[in-house]
Coordinates of N, CA and C in Angstrom, one line a residue:
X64 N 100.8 79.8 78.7 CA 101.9 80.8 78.5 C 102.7 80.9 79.8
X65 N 103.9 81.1 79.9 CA 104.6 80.9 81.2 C 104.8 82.6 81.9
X66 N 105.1 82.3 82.7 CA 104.9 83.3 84.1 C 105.5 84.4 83.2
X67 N 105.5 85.7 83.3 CA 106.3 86.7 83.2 C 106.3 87.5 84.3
X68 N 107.4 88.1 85.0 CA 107.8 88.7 86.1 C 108.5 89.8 85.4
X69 N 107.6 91.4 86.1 CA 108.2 92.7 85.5 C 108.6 93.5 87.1
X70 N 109.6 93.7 87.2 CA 109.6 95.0 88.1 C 108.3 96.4 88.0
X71 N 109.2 96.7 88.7 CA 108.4 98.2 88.7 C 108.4 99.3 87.7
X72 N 109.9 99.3 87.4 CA 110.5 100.3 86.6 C 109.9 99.5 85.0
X73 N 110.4 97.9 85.0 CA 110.0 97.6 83.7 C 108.4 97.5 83.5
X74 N 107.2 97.4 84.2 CA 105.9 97.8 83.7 C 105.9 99.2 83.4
X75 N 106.4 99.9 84.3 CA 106.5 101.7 83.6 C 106.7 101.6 82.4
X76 N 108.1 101.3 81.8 CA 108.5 101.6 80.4 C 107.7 100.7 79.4
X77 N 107.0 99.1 80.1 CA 106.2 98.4 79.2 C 105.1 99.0 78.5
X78 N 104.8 99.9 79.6 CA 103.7 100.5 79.3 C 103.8 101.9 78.7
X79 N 104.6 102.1 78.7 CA 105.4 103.4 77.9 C 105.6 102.8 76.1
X80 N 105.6 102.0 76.0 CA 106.2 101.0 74.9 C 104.3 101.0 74.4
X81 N 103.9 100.0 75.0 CA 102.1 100.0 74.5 C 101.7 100.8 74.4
X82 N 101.4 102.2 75.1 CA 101.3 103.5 74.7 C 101.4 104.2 73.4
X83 N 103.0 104.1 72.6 CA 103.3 104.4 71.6 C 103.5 103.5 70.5
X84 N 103.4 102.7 70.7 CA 103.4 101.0 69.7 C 102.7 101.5 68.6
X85 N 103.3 101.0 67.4 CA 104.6 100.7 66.9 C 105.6 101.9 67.3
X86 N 106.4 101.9 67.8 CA 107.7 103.0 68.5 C 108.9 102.6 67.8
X87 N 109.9 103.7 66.8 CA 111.2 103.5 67.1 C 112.0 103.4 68.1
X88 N 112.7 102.8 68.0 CA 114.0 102.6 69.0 C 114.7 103.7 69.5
X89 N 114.5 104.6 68.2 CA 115.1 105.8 68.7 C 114.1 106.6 69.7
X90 N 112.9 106.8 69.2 CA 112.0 107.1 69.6 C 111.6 106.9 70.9
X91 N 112.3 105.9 71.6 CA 112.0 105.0 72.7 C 112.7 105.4 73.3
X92 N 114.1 105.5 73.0 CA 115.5 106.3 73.9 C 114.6 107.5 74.4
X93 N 114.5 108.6 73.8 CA 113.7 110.3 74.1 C 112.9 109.8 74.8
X94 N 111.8 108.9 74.8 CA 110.9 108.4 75.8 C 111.2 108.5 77.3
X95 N 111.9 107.2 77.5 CA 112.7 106.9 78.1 C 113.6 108.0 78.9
X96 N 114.3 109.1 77.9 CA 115.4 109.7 78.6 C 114.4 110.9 79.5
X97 N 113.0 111.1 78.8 CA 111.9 112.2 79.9 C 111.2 111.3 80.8
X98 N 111.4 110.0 80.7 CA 110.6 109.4 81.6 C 111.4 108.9 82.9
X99 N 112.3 108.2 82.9 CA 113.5 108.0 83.7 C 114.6 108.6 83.7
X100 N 115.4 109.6 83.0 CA 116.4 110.3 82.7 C 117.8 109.0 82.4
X101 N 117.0 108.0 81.4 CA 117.7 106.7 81.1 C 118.8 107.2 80.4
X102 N 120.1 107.0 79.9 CA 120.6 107.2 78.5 C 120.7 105.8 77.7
X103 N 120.9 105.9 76.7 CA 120.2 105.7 75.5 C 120.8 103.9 75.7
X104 N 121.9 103.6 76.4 CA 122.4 102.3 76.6 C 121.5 101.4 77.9
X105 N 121.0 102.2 78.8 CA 120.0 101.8 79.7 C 119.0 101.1 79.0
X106 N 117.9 102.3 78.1 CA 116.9 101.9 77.5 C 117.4 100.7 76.9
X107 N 118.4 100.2 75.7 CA 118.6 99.2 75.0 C 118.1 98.3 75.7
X108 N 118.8 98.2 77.2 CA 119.7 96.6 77.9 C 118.0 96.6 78.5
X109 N 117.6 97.5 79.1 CA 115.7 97.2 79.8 C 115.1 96.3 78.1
X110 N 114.9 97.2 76.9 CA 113.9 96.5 75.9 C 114.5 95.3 75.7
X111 N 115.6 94.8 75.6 CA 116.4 93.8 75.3 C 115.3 92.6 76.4
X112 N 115.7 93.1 77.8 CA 115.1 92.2 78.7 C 113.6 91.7 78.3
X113 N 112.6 92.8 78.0 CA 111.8 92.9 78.1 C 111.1 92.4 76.9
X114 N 112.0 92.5 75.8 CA 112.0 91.2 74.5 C 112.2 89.6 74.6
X115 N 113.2 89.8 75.5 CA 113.9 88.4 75.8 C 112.7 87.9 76.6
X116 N 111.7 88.1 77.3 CA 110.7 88.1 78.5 C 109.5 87.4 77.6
X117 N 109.1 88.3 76.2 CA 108.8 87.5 74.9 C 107.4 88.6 75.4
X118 N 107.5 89.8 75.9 CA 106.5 90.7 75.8 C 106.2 91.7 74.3
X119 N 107.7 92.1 74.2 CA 107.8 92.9 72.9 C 109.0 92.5 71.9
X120 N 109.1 92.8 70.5 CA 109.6 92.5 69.4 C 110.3 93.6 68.9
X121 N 111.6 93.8 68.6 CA 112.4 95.2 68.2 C 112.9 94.5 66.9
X122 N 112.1 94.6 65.5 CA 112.3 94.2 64.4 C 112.6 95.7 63.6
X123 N 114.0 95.6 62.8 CA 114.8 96.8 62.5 C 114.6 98.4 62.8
X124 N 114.1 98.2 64.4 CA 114.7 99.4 64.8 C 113.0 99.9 64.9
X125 N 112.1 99.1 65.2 CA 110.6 99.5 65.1 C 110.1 98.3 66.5
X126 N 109.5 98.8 67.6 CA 109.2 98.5 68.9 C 107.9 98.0 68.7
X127 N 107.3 96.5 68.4 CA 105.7 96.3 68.8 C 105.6 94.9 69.6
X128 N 104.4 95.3 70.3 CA 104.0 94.1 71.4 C 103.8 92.9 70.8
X129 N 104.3 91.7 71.5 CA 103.8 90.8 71.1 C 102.7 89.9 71.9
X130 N 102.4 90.8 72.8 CA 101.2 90.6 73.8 C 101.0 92.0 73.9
X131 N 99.3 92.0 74.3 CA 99.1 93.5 74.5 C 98.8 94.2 75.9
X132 N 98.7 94.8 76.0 CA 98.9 95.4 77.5 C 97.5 94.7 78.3
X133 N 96.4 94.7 77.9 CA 95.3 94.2 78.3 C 95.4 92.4 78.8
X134 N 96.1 92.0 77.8 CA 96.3 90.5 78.1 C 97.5 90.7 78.9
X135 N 98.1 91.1 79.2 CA 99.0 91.1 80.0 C 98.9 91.1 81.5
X136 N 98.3 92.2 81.4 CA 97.0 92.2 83.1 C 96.4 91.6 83.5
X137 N 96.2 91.2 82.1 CA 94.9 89.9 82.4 C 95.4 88.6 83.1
X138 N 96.8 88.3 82.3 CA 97.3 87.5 83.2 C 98.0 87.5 84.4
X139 N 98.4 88.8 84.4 CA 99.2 89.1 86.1 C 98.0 88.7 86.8
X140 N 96.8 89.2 86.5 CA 95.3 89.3 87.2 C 95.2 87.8 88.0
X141 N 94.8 86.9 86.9 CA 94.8 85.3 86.9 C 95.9 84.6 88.0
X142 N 96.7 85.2 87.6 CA 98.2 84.4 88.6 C 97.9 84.7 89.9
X143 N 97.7 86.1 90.2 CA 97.6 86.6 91.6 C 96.7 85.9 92.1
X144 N 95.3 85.9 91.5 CA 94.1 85.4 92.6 C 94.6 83.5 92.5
X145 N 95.1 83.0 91.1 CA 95.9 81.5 91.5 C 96.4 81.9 92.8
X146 N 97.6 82.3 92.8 CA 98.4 82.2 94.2 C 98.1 82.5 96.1
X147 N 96.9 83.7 95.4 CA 97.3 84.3 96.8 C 95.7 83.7 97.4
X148 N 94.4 83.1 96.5 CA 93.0 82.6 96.8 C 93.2 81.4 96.1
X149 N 94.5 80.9 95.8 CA 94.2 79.0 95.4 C 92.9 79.0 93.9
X150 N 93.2 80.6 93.1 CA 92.1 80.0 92.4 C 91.1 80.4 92.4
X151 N 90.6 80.8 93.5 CA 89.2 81.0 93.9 C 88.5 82.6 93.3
X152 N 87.9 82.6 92.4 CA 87.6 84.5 92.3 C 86.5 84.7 93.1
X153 N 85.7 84.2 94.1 CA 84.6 84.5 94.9 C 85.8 84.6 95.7
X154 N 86.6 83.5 96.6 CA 87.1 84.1 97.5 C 88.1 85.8 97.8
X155 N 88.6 85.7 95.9 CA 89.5 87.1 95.8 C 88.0 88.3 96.4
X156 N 87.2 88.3 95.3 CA 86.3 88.9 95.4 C 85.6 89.4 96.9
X157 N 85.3 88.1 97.7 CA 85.2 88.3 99.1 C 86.1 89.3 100.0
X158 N 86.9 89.0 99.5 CA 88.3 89.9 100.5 C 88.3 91.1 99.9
X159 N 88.4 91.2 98.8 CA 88.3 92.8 97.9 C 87.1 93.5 98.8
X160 N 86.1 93.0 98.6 CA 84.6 93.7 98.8 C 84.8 93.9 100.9
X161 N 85.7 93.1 101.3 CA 85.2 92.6 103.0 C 85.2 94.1 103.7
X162 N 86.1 95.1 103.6 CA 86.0 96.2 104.1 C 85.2 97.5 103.2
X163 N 84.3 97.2 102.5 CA 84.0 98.2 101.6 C 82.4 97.6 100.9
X164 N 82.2 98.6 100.7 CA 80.6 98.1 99.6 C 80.7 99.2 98.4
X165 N 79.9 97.8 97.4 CA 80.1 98.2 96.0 C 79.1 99.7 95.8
X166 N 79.4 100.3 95.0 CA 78.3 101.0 94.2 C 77.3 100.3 93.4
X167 N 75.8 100.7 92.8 CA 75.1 99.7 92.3 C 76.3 100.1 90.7
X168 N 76.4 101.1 90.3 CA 77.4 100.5 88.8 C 78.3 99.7 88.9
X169 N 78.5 99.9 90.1 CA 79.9 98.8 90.0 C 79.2 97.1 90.2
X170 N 78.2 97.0 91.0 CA 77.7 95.9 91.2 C 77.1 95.7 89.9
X171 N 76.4 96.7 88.7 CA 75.6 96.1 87.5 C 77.4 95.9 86.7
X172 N 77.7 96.6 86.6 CA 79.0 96.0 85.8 C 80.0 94.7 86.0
X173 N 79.5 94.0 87.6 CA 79.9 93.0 87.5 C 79.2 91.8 87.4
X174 N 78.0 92.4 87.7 CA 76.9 91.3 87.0 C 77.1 91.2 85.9
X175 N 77.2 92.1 84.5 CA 77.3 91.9 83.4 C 78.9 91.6 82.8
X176 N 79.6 91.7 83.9 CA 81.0 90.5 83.4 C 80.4 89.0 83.6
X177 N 80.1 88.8 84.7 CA 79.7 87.3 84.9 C 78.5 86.7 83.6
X178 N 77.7 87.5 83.4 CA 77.0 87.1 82.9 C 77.3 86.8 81.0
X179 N 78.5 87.8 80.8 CA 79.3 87.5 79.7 C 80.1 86.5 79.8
X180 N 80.8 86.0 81.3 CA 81.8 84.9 80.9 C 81.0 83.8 81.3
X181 N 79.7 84.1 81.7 CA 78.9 82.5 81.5 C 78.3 82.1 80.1
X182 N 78.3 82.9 78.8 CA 77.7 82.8 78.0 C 78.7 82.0 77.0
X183 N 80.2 82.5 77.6 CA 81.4 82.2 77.0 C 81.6 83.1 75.9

């Protein structure tokens, strides 16, 4: 799946969008106009982008993801430790943990991620 790049403003509203999913359009303006004080041509031209991006689908006037907020993260997640650890999730991992220690839940909850994505 190829890269997607959101601003700031557009994860807010994406996530404003996954929140309410399925959302009218209209319904998305009022969102929008308490969330950012957008008017109603703003919101369009951001969902427009943010369709065109191939995150969400505005089929007659009804707002739903075509990725869901979880996979989405999931791959900003992926990209980042690609770019910035070549890859490596021990080394992300390393640098996360280097000024800090885990809690034991936090250390049994990552045992039992690993131990689910080795089972596949």
């Amino acid at each position: 799946m190829p890269e997607i790049q959101l601003g700031v403003i557009e994860s807010r509203f994406a996530d404003i969008i996954w929140a309410h999913e399925p959302v009218t359009s209209s319904e998305l303006v009022k969102l929008a106009a308490d969330a950012f004080t957008w008017k109603r041509t703003t919101t369009h031209t951001v969902l427009k982008r943010l369709c065109d991006k191939g995150l969400f689908v505005n089929s007659n006037g009804t707002v739903t993801s075509l990725i869901s907020r979880t996979q989405f993260y999931s791959m900003q997640s992926r990209q980042f430790v690609e770019e910035a650890f070549d890859g490596s999730l021990p080394a992300f991992i390393a640098a996360f943990t280097k000024d800090s220690t885990l809690t034991p839940k936090e250390a049994e909850e990552i045992r039992r991620m690993i131990d689910h994505a080795e089972e596949g």
